[in-house]
Amino acid sequence: MSESIILETRELVKEFKGFVAVNGVNLSVKRGQIHALIGPNGAGKTTVFNLLTKFLIPTRGQILFNGKDITSDKPAQVARMGLVRSFQISATFPNLTVLENVRVALQRATGLSMHFWRSERVLHQLNDQAMALLNEVDLHDMADITAVELPYGRKRALEIATTLAMNPELMLLDEPTQGMGHEDVGRVTELIKKVGANRTILMVEHNMSVVSSIADTISVLQRGQIIAEGPYAVVSKNPQVLEAYMGTTDNELEGAHV
């Protein structure tokens, strides 16, 4: 494996009682890039994510993270290695403040997740770290607001902050802008671009305007197989991709929500 490749799959296959959901996927994610995994509904994107984060075991094939075979590892093992999927640790506590939510995530990262009996003074030692993370996702001015009061887009920002608290080497984001209005989509897109400046991100995303603006590399899945890969300018003109999405060979995917 090249040193520039942080995550690789080799002929990855997942079958469910004879149905092949993922069929020989060879995926290479380069260190420091934002890599998008796209495809029509039912293409196998979520199944690939579940295989990568060990919520499913492959029928055949290999998964390598930093050159280490993690095919048979458990979800907690790969998370500790630095491969973290946003929902694994980012479910927010609605009745805690924004700051307290990030502090809980930091407790997990430092091995103090069960130490709720510790004094508030001891937990306050994590406040500077928590505020630094909130500053990174532009939530520093909302630190004392209860999470349940946050608008939807800002909740996603909080989820990203709690994921960052685990100090991931590779961050997996599953449809980060789903269900958002235009303003929130723009805000979260810029946030992903910002936090991805010095990290590696693999994301599943349906909104092509998001993908086209921030993804360095795009892999397109159809019926469990990768049918195209490359930058948006190349992938958006691929006849197989256009056929998969829209049943047409028009020259642009621009503006499509896929």
Short mmCIF file of C-alpha atoms in Angstrom, two decimals:
data_model
loop_
_atom_site.label_atom_id
_atom_site.label_comp_id
_atom_site.label_asym_id
_atom_site.label_seq_id
_atom_site.Cartn_x
_atom_site.Cartn_y
_atom_site.Cartn_z
CA MET A 1 0.00 0.00 0.00
CA SER A 2 1.29 3.45 -0.91
CA GLU A 3 2.00 5.76 2.03
CA SER A 4 -0.44 8.25 0.50
CA ILE A 5 -3.32 5.74 0.83
CA ILE A 6 -4.95 5.75 4.26
CA LEU A 7 -7.83 3.34 3.51
CA GLU A 8 -8.07 0.61 0.90
CA THR A 9 -10.55 -2.13 0.06
CA ARG A 10 -9.67 -5.10 -2.09
CA GLU A 11 -12.41 -6.94 -3.98
CA LEU A 12 -14.88 -6.20 -1.18
CA VAL A 13 -18.05 -8.29 -1.40
CA LYS A 14 -21.15 -8.39 0.81
CA GLU A 15 -23.98 -10.80 0.14
CA PHE A 16 -27.33 -10.99 1.95
CA LYS A 17 -28.98 -14.39 1.39
CA GLY A 18 -27.89 -14.48 -2.22
CA PHE A 19 -28.34 -10.76 -2.94
CA VAL A 20 -25.02 -9.11 -3.74
CA ALA A 21 -25.13 -5.62 -2.19
CA VAL A 22 -21.41 -4.88 -2.66
CA ASN A 23 -19.69 -6.58 -5.56
CA GLY A 24 -15.90 -6.47 -5.82
CA VAL A 25 -15.32 -2.90 -4.64
CA ASN A 26 -11.74 -1.64 -4.83
CA LEU A 27 -11.60 1.71 -3.06
CA SER A 28 -8.50 3.78 -2.29
CA VAL A 29 -8.78 6.88 -0.11
CA LYS A 30 -5.77 9.20 -0.24
CA ARG A 31 -4.51 10.84 2.92
CA GLY A 32 -5.52 14.50 3.25
CA GLN A 33 -8.34 14.36 0.70
CA ILE A 34 -12.10 14.77 0.85
CA HIS A 35 -13.37 11.66 -0.95
CA ALA A 36 -17.07 11.37 -1.81
CA LEU A 37 -18.94 8.12 -2.35
CA ILE A 38 -22.04 8.71 -4.47
CA GLY A 39 -24.61 6.66 -6.33
CA PRO A 40 -28.34 6.17 -6.91
CA ASN A 41 -30.56 4.83 -4.13
CA GLY A 42 -29.76 1.18 -3.50
CA ALA A 43 -26.28 1.43 -5.00
CA GLY A 44 -24.62 0.02 -1.86
CA LYS A 45 -23.14 3.19 -0.32
CA THR A 46 -24.43 2.62 3.22
CA THR A 47 -23.44 -1.05 3.07
CA VAL A 48 -19.88 -0.02 2.14
CA PHE A 49 -19.83 2.41 5.08
CA ASN A 50 -21.09 -0.33 7.42
CA LEU A 51 -18.36 -2.67 6.16
CA LEU A 52 -15.65 -0.05 6.64
CA THR A 53 -16.74 0.69 10.21
CA LYS A 54 -17.21 -3.00 11.01
CA PHE A 55 -20.96 -2.98 11.61
CA LEU A 56 -21.03 -5.63 8.88
CA ILE A 57 -18.50 -8.36 8.12
CA PRO A 58 -17.57 -8.79 4.45
CA THR A 59 -18.50 -12.00 2.66
CA ARG A 60 -15.17 -11.77 0.85
CA GLY A 61 -12.37 -9.27 0.37
CA GLN A 62 -10.09 -7.14 2.53
CA ILE A 63 -10.13 -3.76 4.25
CA LEU A 64 -6.82 -2.09 5.10
CA PHE A 65 -6.37 1.01 7.26
CA ASN A 66 -2.89 2.52 7.29
CA GLY A 67 -1.65 -0.72 5.75
CA LYS A 68 -3.13 -2.90 8.53
CA ASP A 69 -5.73 -5.53 7.70
CA ILE A 70 -8.82 -4.61 9.75
CA THR A 71 -11.25 -6.94 7.94
CA SER A 72 -12.04 -8.95 11.09
CA ASP A 73 -11.75 -6.15 13.66
CA LYS A 74 -14.61 -4.87 15.82
CA PRO A 75 -16.15 -1.37 15.55
CA ALA A 76 -14.54 -0.15 18.79
CA GLN A 77 -11.12 -1.38 17.64
CA VAL A 78 -11.16 0.56 14.37
CA ALA A 79 -12.53 3.65 16.12
CA ARG A 80 -9.59 3.56 18.53
CA MET A 81 -7.25 3.32 15.54
CA GLY A 82 -8.66 6.63 14.29
CA LEU A 83 -11.29 5.52 11.76
CA VAL A 84 -14.39 7.24 13.13
CA ARG A 85 -17.88 7.46 11.66
CA SER A 86 -19.82 10.50 12.74
CA PHE A 87 -22.86 8.76 14.20
CA GLN A 88 -20.75 6.30 16.22
CA ILE A 89 -20.03 8.86 18.91
CA SER A 90 -21.83 12.01 17.85
CA ALA A 91 -25.40 11.45 19.01
CA THR A 92 -25.94 14.58 21.03
CA PHE A 93 -27.43 14.73 24.52
CA PRO A 94 -30.42 17.07 24.06
CA ASN A 95 -30.52 18.35 27.65
CA LEU A 96 -26.81 19.07 27.96
CA THR A 97 -25.27 22.30 26.73
CA VAL A 98 -23.22 22.45 23.55
CA LEU A 99 -20.04 22.67 25.64
CA GLU A 100 -21.05 19.72 27.84
CA ASN A 101 -21.75 17.57 24.77
CA VAL A 102 -18.25 18.13 23.43
CA ARG A 103 -16.79 17.57 26.89
CA VAL A 104 -18.49 14.17 27.11
CA ALA A 105 -16.92 13.23 23.77
CA LEU A 106 -13.53 14.38 25.06
CA GLN A 107 -14.03 12.18 28.13
CA ARG A 108 -14.39 9.21 25.80
CA ALA A 109 -11.20 10.15 24.00
CA THR A 110 -9.26 10.43 27.27
CA GLY A 111 -10.66 7.23 28.77
CA LEU A 112 -12.79 9.04 31.35
CA SER A 113 -16.16 8.36 29.74
CA MET A 114 -17.56 6.54 32.78
CA HIS A 115 -16.19 9.03 35.33
CA PHE A 116 -19.35 11.05 35.74
CA TRP A 117 -18.81 10.91 39.52
CA ARG A 118 -15.72 13.09 39.17
CA SER A 119 -16.04 16.64 40.41
CA GLU A 120 -17.15 19.40 38.08
CA ARG A 121 -13.79 21.07 38.75
CA VAL A 122 -11.94 18.09 37.28
CA LEU A 123 -14.19 18.02 34.20
CA HIS A 124 -13.63 21.75 33.73
CA GLN A 125 -10.05 20.88 32.80
CA LEU A 126 -11.47 19.76 29.45
CA ASN A 127 -13.19 23.09 28.81
CA ASP A 128 -10.33 24.68 26.89
CA GLN A 129 -10.14 21.71 24.54
CA ALA A 130 -13.92 21.72 24.13
CA MET A 131 -13.99 25.44 23.35
CA ALA A 132 -11.20 25.01 20.79
CA LEU A 133 -13.30 22.40 18.99
CA LEU A 134 -16.40 24.60 19.17
CA ASN A 135 -14.38 27.43 17.70
CA GLU A 136 -13.31 25.15 14.85
CA VAL A 137 -16.95 24.45 13.92
CA ASP A 138 -18.11 28.04 14.57
CA LEU A 139 -20.17 27.17 17.66
CA HIS A 140 -18.08 29.01 20.26
CA ASP A 141 -20.81 31.61 20.77
CA MET A 142 -23.40 28.87 21.46
CA ALA A 143 -21.42 26.97 24.10
CA ASP A 144 -24.00 27.53 26.87
CA ILE A 145 -27.09 26.77 24.76
CA THR A 146 -28.86 23.47 25.40
CA ALA A 147 -28.38 21.15 22.42
CA VAL A 148 -32.13 20.68 21.94
CA GLU A 149 -32.45 24.42 21.24
CA LEU A 150 -30.01 24.38 18.32
CA PRO A 151 -31.30 24.72 14.75
CA TYR A 152 -30.90 21.53 12.71
CA GLY A 153 -27.83 22.67 10.79
CA ARG A 154 -26.07 23.74 13.97
CA LYS A 155 -26.82 20.34 15.53
CA ARG A 156 -24.91 18.77 12.65
CA ALA A 157 -22.03 21.12 13.41
CA LEU A 158 -22.15 19.94 17.03
CA GLU A 159 -22.10 16.32 15.86
CA ILE A 160 -19.01 17.08 13.79
CA ALA A 161 -17.39 18.71 16.84
CA THR A 162 -18.04 15.62 18.99
CA THR A 163 -16.58 13.45 16.22
CA LEU A 164 -13.50 15.68 16.07
CA ALA A 165 -13.14 15.21 19.83
CA MET A 166 -12.15 11.60 19.10
CA ASN A 167 -9.22 12.98 17.07
CA PRO A 168 -10.03 10.88 13.99
CA GLU A 169 -7.36 10.18 11.42
CA LEU A 170 -10.10 9.33 8.92
CA MET A 171 -13.54 10.83 9.39
CA LEU A 172 -16.55 9.13 7.77
CA LEU A 173 -19.59 11.36 7.25
CA ASP A 174 -22.87 9.74 6.25
CA GLU A 175 -25.05 12.21 4.31
CA PRO A 176 -24.05 15.24 6.41
CA THR A 177 -26.46 17.67 4.66
CA GLN A 178 -29.51 15.41 4.46
CA GLY A 179 -32.78 17.17 5.26
CA MET A 180 -31.26 20.66 5.40
CA GLY A 181 -32.45 23.92 3.91
CA HIS A 182 -30.26 25.80 1.46
CA GLU A 183 -28.63 28.06 4.07
CA ASP A 184 -27.72 25.17 6.37
CA VAL A 185 -26.38 23.14 3.42
CA GLY A 186 -24.04 25.99 2.55
CA ARG A 187 -22.92 26.39 6.16
CA VAL A 188 -22.23 22.67 6.69
CA THR A 189 -20.50 22.38 3.30
CA GLU A 190 -18.10 25.17 4.30
CA LEU A 191 -17.60 23.51 7.68
CA ILE A 192 -16.66 20.17 6.08
CA LYS A 193 -14.27 21.98 3.76
CA LYS A 194 -12.73 23.75 6.76
CA VAL A 195 -12.24 20.68 8.97
CA GLY A 196 -11.06 18.69 5.95
CA ALA A 197 -8.19 21.11 5.33
CA ASN A 198 -5.87 19.06 7.56
CA ARG A 199 -7.77 15.78 7.80
CA THR A 200 -8.97 12.94 5.61
CA ILE A 201 -12.73 12.68 5.05
CA LEU A 202 -14.78 9.99 3.32
CA MET A 203 -18.40 11.03 2.87
CA VAL A 204 -21.62 9.70 1.42
CA GLU A 205 -23.58 12.64 0.03
CA HIS A 206 -26.63 12.99 -2.24
CA ASN A 207 -26.35 16.69 -2.99
CA MET A 208 -24.21 17.07 -6.10
CA SER A 209 -23.64 20.78 -5.55
CA VAL A 210 -21.98 19.86 -2.23
CA VAL A 211 -19.91 17.09 -3.81
CA SER A 212 -18.81 19.21 -6.76
CA SER A 213 -17.64 22.05 -4.52
CA ILE A 214 -15.57 20.18 -1.92
CA ALA A 215 -14.68 16.64 -3.04
CA ASP A 216 -11.17 16.00 -4.35
CA THR A 217 -12.10 12.53 -5.58
CA ILE A 218 -15.50 10.99 -6.28
CA SER A 219 -16.28 7.27 -6.49
CA VAL A 220 -19.60 6.36 -8.11
CA LEU A 221 -21.38 3.18 -7.06
CA GLN A 222 -24.07 1.41 -9.04
CA ARG A 223 -25.51 -1.99 -8.10
CA GLY A 224 -22.69 -2.52 -5.63
CA GLN A 225 -19.87 -1.79 -8.09
CA ILE A 226 -17.69 1.28 -8.69
CA ILE A 227 -18.46 2.44 -12.23
CA ALA A 228 -16.40 5.64 -12.25
CA GLU A 229 -13.85 7.48 -10.17
CA GLY A 230 -12.03 10.79 -10.35
CA PRO A 231 -12.60 14.53 -9.89
CA TYR A 232 -16.06 15.98 -10.47
CA ALA A 233 -15.14 17.43 -13.88
CA VAL A 234 -14.38 13.92 -15.14
CA VAL A 235 -17.08 11.93 -13.32
CA SER A 236 -19.89 14.36 -14.23
CA LYS A 237 -19.32 13.71 -17.94
CA ASN A 238 -19.03 9.93 -17.70
CA PRO A 239 -21.82 8.35 -19.81
CA GLN A 240 -22.22 5.43 -17.37
CA VAL A 241 -22.72 7.84 -14.48
CA LEU A 242 -25.26 9.93 -16.38
CA GLU A 243 -27.13 6.80 -17.41
CA ALA A 244 -27.12 5.49 -13.82
CA TYR A 245 -28.60 8.69 -12.42
CA MET A 246 -30.91 10.05 -15.04
CA GLY A 247 -31.24 7.52 -17.82
CA THR A 248 -29.71 10.05 -20.19
CA THR A 249 -26.37 10.87 -21.75
CA ASP A 250 -26.65 14.63 -21.30
CA ASN A 251 -23.33 16.31 -20.59
CA GLU A 252 -23.97 17.64 -17.10
CA LEU A 253 -24.99 16.42 -13.66
CA GLU A 254 -24.85 19.98 -12.31
CA GLY A 255 -27.58 20.67 -9.79
CA ALA A 256 -28.78 17.07 -9.57
CA HIS A 257 -29.57 15.69 -6.13
CA VAL A 258 -28.41 12.11 -6.38
#
